[in-house]
Amino acid sequence: MTTTAERAVGQPIGRVEGPDKVRGAARYAAEYPVGDDLAYAWVAQSPVARGTLTDVTVDPLVEADDVLAVLWHGNAPRLAEADDPELAVFQSDRISYRGQALALVVARTLEAARRAAATLQLDIEQEPHDSVLRTDHPELYTPEKVNPNFPSDTASGDVEAALAGAPVTVDVTYRTPPLHNSPMEPHATTALWADDDLVLYDSNQHPPGVAASIGGLFGLPADRVHVITEHVGGGFGSKGTARPNAVLAAMAAKVTGRPVRLALPRQALFSMVGHRTPTIQRVRLAATADGHLTAIDHDVVEQSSRLFEFAEQTAVSTRHMYAAANRRTGHRLVRLDMPTPRWMRAPGEAPGMVALECAMDELAVVLDLDPIELRVRNEPSVEPESGTPFSSRHYVECLRRGAERFGWHDRDPRPKQRREGDWWIGTGVAGATYPTMAQPSTARVRRLSGDSYEVSIAATDLGTGARTILTQIAADALEVPVSQVRMRIGDSTLPRASVAGGSSGSASWGWAVTGACRSLRESGREEATFDSSELIKQQEKDGKHAFGAHFAEVRVDAMTGEVRVSRLFGMYAAGRILNPRTARSQFLGGMIMGMGMALHEESVLDPAQGTWVNHDLAEYHIPVHADIESIEAEWLDEQDDQLNPMGSKGIGEIGIVGSPAAILNAIWHATGVRVRDLPARLDKILPHL
Amino acid sequence: MKTFTYRTATDVAHGLEPGATFLAGGTNLVDLMKLGVATPDVLVDVTRLGLDEVADLPGGGLRIGAGVRNSDLAADSRVRRDWPVLSQALLAGASGQLRNMATTAGNLLQRTRCRYFMDATMPCNKHEPGSGCPAREGDHRNLAILGASEACVATHPSDMAVALAALDAVVQISGPAGERTVPVTELHRLPGDTPERDTVLEHGELITAVDLPPLGFAARSAYRKVRDRASYAFAVGSVAAAIQVDAGAVTDVRLAFGAVAHKPWRAYTAEEALRGRPATRESFLDAADAELTAARPLRDNAFKVALTRNLVVSVLEGLS
């Protein structure tokens, strides 16, 4: 039956849970029926950015019959120490940011909870706050490491000497704004205690991690916390760890003795669950007259909260992209009275590659060299910093093949040359990269009655197609058709899986699933379990990346500065593509999010109020259908046997890496206007046309 | 969300107790209620009053019922033929779903927009007179450049109202004190010291219809809206225009701007500057400048002056 094997992986199979989602049968965290005594919770958030909460008073006029509990630090149960201080809800009187959870109303109805929360009297001693990121902030410091565990600074050679002695240099500063993940499904939890066990229906990217975190806070072993996460309506990193909603719901359920549901309103997603830090990035490049880089310097200034040091690895991709003898990267952080930044799709790479890939475009202009050719001339043969060989790197092929498919070759390199009616037209290119990772996971397979198999792993499907791909992987490893595989995921009691993050889900979980299925087949037993930890521990981590090239054609209205992206094209080398249908959606989704980063998305800070003032999807703009004209993704057939049993690289994030830079570079080509402060809205372009 | 009572109005002279407000399509009011910005005690649904006809007026105009849905009005063949600016403005607004719900009067009566006004936790002179306006120093990129006050710099978001202001439409009002008419250009107020009032309507007054007078040259009219993405966004600048040119000279013109003020901004000064002038780019520029000398932009919205100026030229050149 080996003809059955190798059949499923690589096929454009539709999502196995698609029909359930279309019919509304797929349940999300706030949709599970858990009993008539279900109570509803609503969070009262801080109206100030810094201070102390001294008292909370409940309005006696609010219908007390419906309100079951009002929790705040004065009466909330004590929790064990949290690794993540954002989870230590109601454990302190300190207010660290505007929007922080200060109290929780639990009521018989959602309306009563919300109304009571709005009428709570919060006695606050307000203090002056500091919410503005700037390069001359006196409290800037160098964090010990950047996310997740990279050195903050790296340096080799003599960057200053190379810059001073180079015939051609570029010294530019790019700014990216705070961004919010904004998944369609808000963070939500339905919590209930069964005896001393806690059950959480929770929207997250890592059920076992949430079980461990919440268990730790409530003094329970992880196996006494049951996290059910069958379907997730997007997370983009903001659900990678337990968020305050899970703690609040569990706490409320414990205090009231009822099941409690807490679905955060959209506005709370702009403070309580994470965001992408704003960045100020200075990139300096030195090159020979024929376009060989002699120095690369990438310096990043970014922020975190008073509560927790999250240092984004913004300059880390610069460590891998181009050859240059003299190189330096560094990160400086300042702790502000603002919410804690976190992972947001390609944390580090997405903003970092804006600065590097726009700076490369600027260098190409100074050199009068085609920007693709400049990149090709600086292609490294090994990892530029470590000297480790790449397991596979087809960046140049992506650039060249992409150029061919996009139609780059007859491009006039001069800006502001092509005009059709009121529109200036231009094209741009930028590179893409994302690390290829795998994390330890365990899977179990059981032979069921008949010809079927049940494969279990505590993974989650954020809407990416993970469940489908794992089904395909299992089918091939078992050498059976996909119809004989029943995939169970989204439950913390299943064998332990790694987080759905870092574009590592398919590789990590697929590795464990492959191991378990092969073991079952080879042993002939009824059940098999496989833990990939040892194999992953032994694996070389360095030199493993996916690469790609993004191409954009934009038109800019000469009268208004409006930008439209006529064409967006991505060419990727990302190992073996496991399912071309779901992969295409991943690539396109990333590219569209990259378009949002280039043109639309920005959380607008009001320094006086100490908060972002656009906090819903009417005011925080992401692209809409009408913004998407021609968008395409293609990929090279890349073989790499040093990765994982499937030969796959992560594809969930690379689409947002470099696509914003391609659009910004195209805007320059169309108009001669270089926007270095994202997003490139019309008010930044119009005055220069 | 505050508890409220809902009932259906049975006739136009229904009246409205204190704390009550009329509900039509709900596309703005319900949003504001969800945000805690609007907190009515009673909603009186006026969508069953039969005000949903577009009728011919003697002499060539149209009487547009207050309850006519935006999508129906945009598709009306008479509107598309004789007042295309109105159809274009309607179709530039919101989304298909919202236009199917939104009504003519409701569109006119949507509240001004400002990120502070939309957030009940923020100080705002519209929420609470005297609490201050953080927008002047804070976020005001999409706020007013014309007619604003120290108390308020919000903008009126309607596209349709800009076209109606250009077309000299007249609002028919029924209220406790009887019936009256108000031109669309005088329906909305500038903020002054009382920004909590968006319009001149008194409590209990109900818009029953909007009369669109005949304007022969409006057959050559257009609406151009600029926004931060291709669709489903409020304008950052817009222009409604109709122009009549004879032997190379402007004989008549109607011009109104959107997203620049607390109300749809009828550009009377620009119109006056254009009448009798050659229909050239220079004339259009001069006219736009004449109107925009009154602009008082804030730190981050000066681009609207240039944007509006360019839109005037672009739209008028396109029409003439």
Short mmCIF file of C-alpha atoms in Angstrom, two decimals, chain A residues 159-451:
data_model
loop_
_atom_site.label_atom_id
_atom_site.label_comp_id
_atom_site.label_asym_id
_atom_site.label_seq_id
_atom_site.Cartn_x
_atom_site.Cartn_y
_atom_site.Cartn_z
CA VAL A 159 31.65 49.27 11.73
CA GLU A 160 32.65 52.89 12.31
CA ALA A 161 35.89 52.55 10.35
CA ALA A 162 34.11 50.82 7.50
CA LEU A 163 31.46 53.56 7.39
CA ALA A 164 34.10 56.28 7.49
CA GLY A 165 36.11 54.71 4.71
CA ALA A 166 33.32 53.64 2.37
CA PRO A 167 32.63 55.40 -0.94
CA VAL A 168 28.91 54.87 -0.49
CA THR A 169 26.88 54.93 2.73
CA VAL A 170 23.28 55.10 3.79
CA ASP A 171 22.21 56.32 7.22
CA VAL A 172 18.45 56.23 7.67
CA THR A 173 15.95 56.03 10.50
CA TYR A 174 12.68 54.17 10.11
CA ARG A 175 9.81 54.28 12.55
CA THR A 176 7.09 51.69 12.94
CA PRO A 177 4.03 52.43 15.09
CA PRO A 178 2.47 50.31 17.81
CA LEU A 179 0.29 47.66 16.19
CA HIS A 180 -2.46 45.50 17.61
CA ASN A 181 -3.00 41.86 16.66
CA SER A 182 -6.80 42.23 16.39
CA PRO A 183 -7.85 38.61 15.83
CA MET A 184 -11.45 38.26 14.72
CA GLU A 185 -12.37 36.23 17.79
CA PRO A 186 -11.68 38.27 20.92
CA HIS A 187 -9.93 36.71 23.89
CA ALA A 188 -12.55 34.76 25.77
CA THR A 189 -12.84 32.19 28.53
CA THR A 190 -15.64 30.12 30.00
CA ALA A 191 -14.46 28.75 33.36
CA LEU A 192 -15.96 26.24 35.76
CA TRP A 193 -14.68 24.33 38.77
CA ALA A 194 -15.60 20.65 39.08
CA ASP A 195 -14.71 19.76 42.65
CA ASP A 196 -11.15 21.06 42.79
CA ASP A 197 -10.48 20.70 39.11
CA LEU A 198 -10.69 23.67 36.81
CA VAL A 199 -12.14 23.51 33.31
CA LEU A 200 -11.42 26.39 30.95
CA TYR A 201 -12.89 26.82 27.51
CA ASP A 202 -10.34 29.34 26.39
CA SER A 203 -9.26 30.93 23.13
CA ASN A 204 -5.50 30.55 22.97
CA GLN A 205 -2.57 29.25 20.95
CA HIS A 206 -1.25 26.80 23.53
CA PRO A 207 -3.64 24.80 25.73
CA PRO A 208 -0.94 22.97 27.75
CA GLY A 209 0.85 26.25 28.41
CA VAL A 210 -2.37 27.89 29.57
CA ALA A 211 -3.11 24.89 31.82
CA ALA A 212 0.33 25.14 33.40
CA SER A 213 0.15 28.92 33.90
CA ILE A 214 -3.33 28.97 35.35
CA GLY A 215 -2.64 25.88 37.45
CA GLY A 216 0.43 27.56 38.87
CA LEU A 217 -1.51 30.67 39.84
CA PHE A 218 -4.22 28.68 41.61
CA GLY A 219 -1.85 26.16 43.18
CA LEU A 220 -3.00 23.26 41.02
CA PRO A 221 -0.87 20.80 39.09
CA ALA A 222 -1.32 21.26 35.34
CA ASP A 223 -3.29 18.00 35.07
CA ARG A 224 -6.00 19.40 37.33
CA VAL A 225 -6.62 22.20 34.82
CA HIS A 226 -8.42 21.15 31.68
CA VAL A 227 -8.13 23.66 28.86
CA ILE A 228 -10.39 23.12 25.86
CA THR A 229 -9.55 25.09 22.74
CA GLU A 230 -11.25 23.33 19.91
CA HIS A 231 -11.41 26.27 17.53
CA VAL A 232 -9.68 29.64 17.58
CA GLY A 233 -10.64 32.65 15.50
CA GLY A 234 -7.11 33.95 15.04
CA GLY A 235 -4.49 35.04 17.52
CA PHE A 236 -1.48 36.35 15.58
CA GLY A 237 0.61 35.81 18.70
CA SER A 238 -1.67 37.60 21.16
CA LYS A 239 -3.02 34.27 22.43
CA GLY A 240 0.37 32.58 22.69
CA THR A 241 0.25 32.45 26.48
CA ALA A 242 -2.55 32.66 29.03
CA ARG A 243 -4.01 36.14 29.06
CA PRO A 244 -5.72 37.92 31.97
CA ASN A 245 -9.16 36.84 30.77
CA ALA A 246 -8.41 33.21 31.70
CA VAL A 247 -7.27 34.15 35.21
CA LEU A 248 -10.23 36.48 35.75
CA ALA A 249 -12.77 33.90 34.62
CA ALA A 250 -11.22 31.18 36.79
CA MET A 251 -11.11 33.52 39.79
CA ALA A 252 -14.72 34.60 39.29
CA ALA A 253 -15.88 30.99 38.96
CA LYS A 254 -14.07 30.08 42.17
CA VAL A 255 -15.56 32.97 44.14
CA THR A 256 -19.13 32.57 42.88
CA GLY A 257 -19.22 28.79 42.64
CA ARG A 258 -20.74 29.10 39.18
CA PRO A 259 -19.48 28.73 35.65
CA VAL A 260 -18.35 32.17 34.49
CA ARG A 261 -17.94 33.52 30.99
CA LEU A 262 -15.69 36.44 30.12
CA ALA A 263 -15.35 37.59 26.52
CA LEU A 264 -13.25 40.71 26.25
CA PRO A 265 -14.85 43.51 24.25
CA ARG A 266 -12.92 44.63 21.17
CA GLN A 267 -11.67 47.77 22.93
CA ALA A 268 -9.97 45.72 25.66
CA LEU A 269 -7.91 43.92 23.02
CA PHE A 270 -6.11 47.21 22.57
CA SER A 271 -4.71 47.15 26.12
CA MET A 272 -5.02 43.87 27.99
CA VAL A 273 -3.63 41.23 25.65
CA GLY A 274 -0.48 42.54 23.98
CA HIS A 275 0.62 44.44 20.92
CA ARG A 276 3.65 45.03 18.72
CA THR A 277 6.02 47.56 20.21
CA PRO A 278 6.64 50.76 18.30
CA THR A 279 10.20 50.88 17.00
CA ILE A 280 12.68 53.54 16.01
CA GLN A 281 15.34 51.91 13.89
CA ARG A 282 18.54 53.42 12.59
CA VAL A 283 20.20 51.47 9.79
CA ARG A 284 23.61 52.40 8.48
CA LEU A 285 25.05 50.63 5.47
CA ALA A 286 28.48 51.01 3.87
CA ALA A 287 29.27 49.63 0.44
CA THR A 288 31.91 49.57 -2.22
CA ALA A 289 31.15 51.42 -5.43
CA ASP A 290 30.15 48.15 -7.07
CA GLY A 291 27.61 47.39 -4.38
CA HIS A 292 29.34 45.04 -1.97
CA LEU A 293 28.38 45.77 1.62
CA THR A 294 31.28 46.46 3.94
CA ALA A 295 29.25 47.36 7.01
CA ILE A 296 25.75 46.83 8.36
CA ASP A 297 24.60 48.55 11.54
CA HIS A 298 21.07 48.15 12.82
CA ASP A 299 20.15 49.89 16.06
CA VAL A 300 16.66 49.57 17.52
CA VAL A 301 14.86 51.59 20.19
CA GLU A 302 11.64 50.09 21.50
CA GLN A 303 9.45 49.90 24.58
CA SER A 304 8.02 47.64 27.20
CA SER A 305 5.76 48.10 30.20
CA ARG A 306 6.56 48.72 33.86
CA LEU A 307 5.23 45.24 34.58
CA PHE A 308 7.27 43.04 32.34
CA GLU A 309 10.29 43.21 30.10
CA PHE A 310 9.36 42.09 26.63
CA ALA A 311 12.20 43.01 24.31
CA GLU A 312 11.35 42.43 20.66
CA GLN A 313 14.14 40.92 18.56
CA THR A 314 13.71 43.58 15.89
CA ALA A 315 17.26 43.56 14.49
CA VAL A 316 17.82 39.81 14.65
CA SER A 317 16.88 39.10 11.03
CA THR A 318 19.65 41.53 10.01
CA ARG A 319 22.09 39.03 11.53
CA HIS A 320 21.15 36.51 8.83
CA MET A 321 20.40 38.43 5.65
CA TYR A 322 23.50 39.83 3.98
CA ALA A 323 27.25 39.38 3.94
CA ALA A 324 29.42 42.21 5.29
CA ALA A 325 32.71 42.04 7.10
CA ASN A 326 31.81 44.67 9.67
CA ARG A 327 28.48 44.34 11.41
CA ARG A 328 26.56 45.39 14.47
CA THR A 329 23.03 45.00 15.76
CA GLY A 330 21.61 46.29 19.00
CA HIS A 331 18.41 46.83 20.96
CA ARG A 332 17.60 49.51 23.55
CA LEU A 333 14.49 49.38 25.64
CA VAL A 334 12.57 51.81 27.80
CA ARG A 335 9.89 50.86 30.30
CA LEU A 336 6.86 53.13 29.94
CA ASP A 337 3.49 53.46 31.63
CA MET A 338 1.95 51.50 28.79
CA PRO A 339 0.64 47.96 28.29
CA THR A 340 3.13 45.14 27.78
CA PRO A 341 4.05 44.48 24.15
CA ARG A 342 4.11 40.85 23.07
CA TRP A 343 4.32 38.64 20.07
CA MET A 344 2.54 39.85 16.98
CA ARG A 345 2.96 37.92 13.74
CA ALA A 346 6.70 37.83 13.01
CA PRO A 347 7.75 39.79 16.10
CA GLY A 348 11.17 41.15 15.23
CA GLU A 349 11.26 40.22 11.57
CA ALA A 350 8.21 42.23 10.50
CA PRO A 351 9.36 45.68 11.72
CA GLY A 352 13.07 44.88 11.46
CA MET A 353 12.92 43.97 7.81
CA VAL A 354 11.05 47.19 7.05
CA ALA A 355 14.12 49.15 8.07
CA LEU A 356 16.72 46.84 6.53
CA GLU A 357 14.94 46.24 3.23
CA CYS A 358 14.02 49.89 2.74
CA ALA A 359 17.59 50.88 3.58
CA MET A 360 18.82 48.39 0.98
CA ASP A 361 16.51 50.02 -1.55
CA GLU A 362 17.90 53.42 -0.62
CA LEU A 363 21.42 52.06 -1.04
CA ALA A 364 20.55 50.67 -4.47
CA VAL A 365 19.38 54.14 -5.49
CA VAL A 366 22.60 55.76 -4.30
CA LEU A 367 24.64 53.09 -6.11
CA ASP A 368 22.46 53.34 -9.22
CA LEU A 369 22.17 49.59 -9.04
CA ASP A 370 19.14 47.39 -9.52
CA PRO A 371 17.84 46.54 -6.02
CA ILE A 372 17.67 42.84 -6.88
CA GLU A 373 21.22 42.88 -8.14
CA LEU A 374 22.38 44.63 -4.96
CA ARG A 375 20.86 41.86 -2.88
CA VAL A 376 22.35 39.14 -5.06
CA ARG A 377 25.81 40.68 -4.72
CA ASN A 378 25.58 40.46 -0.97
CA GLU A 379 24.30 36.93 -0.70
CA PRO A 380 26.25 35.16 2.06
CA SER A 381 27.56 31.63 1.57
CA VAL A 382 27.18 30.81 5.26
CA GLU A 383 25.45 32.44 8.25
CA PRO A 384 27.05 35.91 8.26
CA GLU A 385 27.59 36.05 12.02
CA SER A 386 28.18 32.45 13.04
CA GLY A 387 29.66 30.93 9.90
CA THR A 388 27.26 28.00 10.11
CA PRO A 389 26.24 26.61 6.72
CA PHE A 390 22.58 27.08 5.78
CA SER A 391 20.53 23.91 5.65
CA SER A 392 19.00 25.45 2.54
CA ARG A 393 18.84 29.02 1.28
CA HIS A 394 17.21 29.94 -2.00
CA TYR A 395 16.88 33.68 -1.50
CA VAL A 396 18.56 34.57 -4.78
CA GLU A 397 16.34 32.11 -6.62
CA CYS A 398 13.26 33.74 -5.04
CA LEU A 399 14.45 37.16 -6.19
CA ARG A 400 15.28 36.01 -9.71
CA ARG A 401 12.28 33.77 -10.25
CA GLY A 402 10.02 36.33 -8.61
CA ALA A 403 11.39 39.07 -10.86
CA GLU A 404 10.60 36.94 -13.87
CA ARG A 405 7.07 36.12 -12.75
CA PHE A 406 6.34 39.69 -11.64
CA GLY A 407 7.79 41.29 -14.76
CA TRP A 408 10.64 43.30 -13.24
CA HIS A 409 13.10 43.38 -16.08
CA ASP A 410 11.97 46.36 -18.15
CA ARG A 411 11.67 48.54 -15.06
CA ASP A 412 12.97 52.08 -15.38
CA PRO A 413 14.89 52.51 -12.10
CA ARG A 414 14.24 56.26 -11.92
CA PRO A 415 11.42 57.45 -9.67
CA LYS A 416 8.31 59.32 -10.81
CA GLN A 417 8.53 58.26 -14.43
CA ARG A 418 5.32 56.38 -15.07
CA ARG A 419 2.00 58.19 -15.03
CA GLU A 420 -1.46 57.02 -16.06
CA GLY A 421 -4.06 59.75 -15.67
CA ASP A 422 -3.81 61.05 -12.13
CA TRP A 423 -1.84 58.00 -10.97
CA TRP A 424 1.88 57.74 -10.50
CA ILE A 425 2.91 54.08 -10.90
CA GLY A 426 5.91 52.35 -9.37
CA THR A 427 7.26 48.96 -8.40
CA GLY A 428 9.31 47.78 -5.46
CA VAL A 429 10.99 44.68 -4.13
CA ALA A 430 12.08 43.47 -0.71
CA GLY A 431 13.45 40.29 0.77
CA ALA A 432 11.71 38.05 3.26
CA THR A 433 13.04 35.62 5.82
CA TYR A 434 11.76 33.71 8.79
CA PRO A 435 13.55 31.22 11.05
CA THR A 436 12.71 27.55 10.71
CA MET A 437 12.04 26.09 14.13
CA ALA A 438 10.68 22.99 15.75
CA GLN A 439 9.83 22.50 19.39
CA PRO A 440 9.42 19.33 21.44
CA SER A 441 5.97 17.79 21.27
CA THR A 442 4.35 14.44 21.91
CA ALA A 443 1.64 12.69 19.91
CA ARG A 444 -0.34 9.52 20.41
CA VAL A 445 -2.07 7.32 17.86
CA ARG A 446 -4.61 4.58 18.49
CA ARG A 447 -6.08 2.07 16.13
CA LEU A 448 -9.87 2.27 16.41
CA SER A 449 -12.33 -0.38 15.40
CA GLY A 450 -12.46 -0.79 11.65
CA ASP A 451 -9.80 0.87 9.58
#
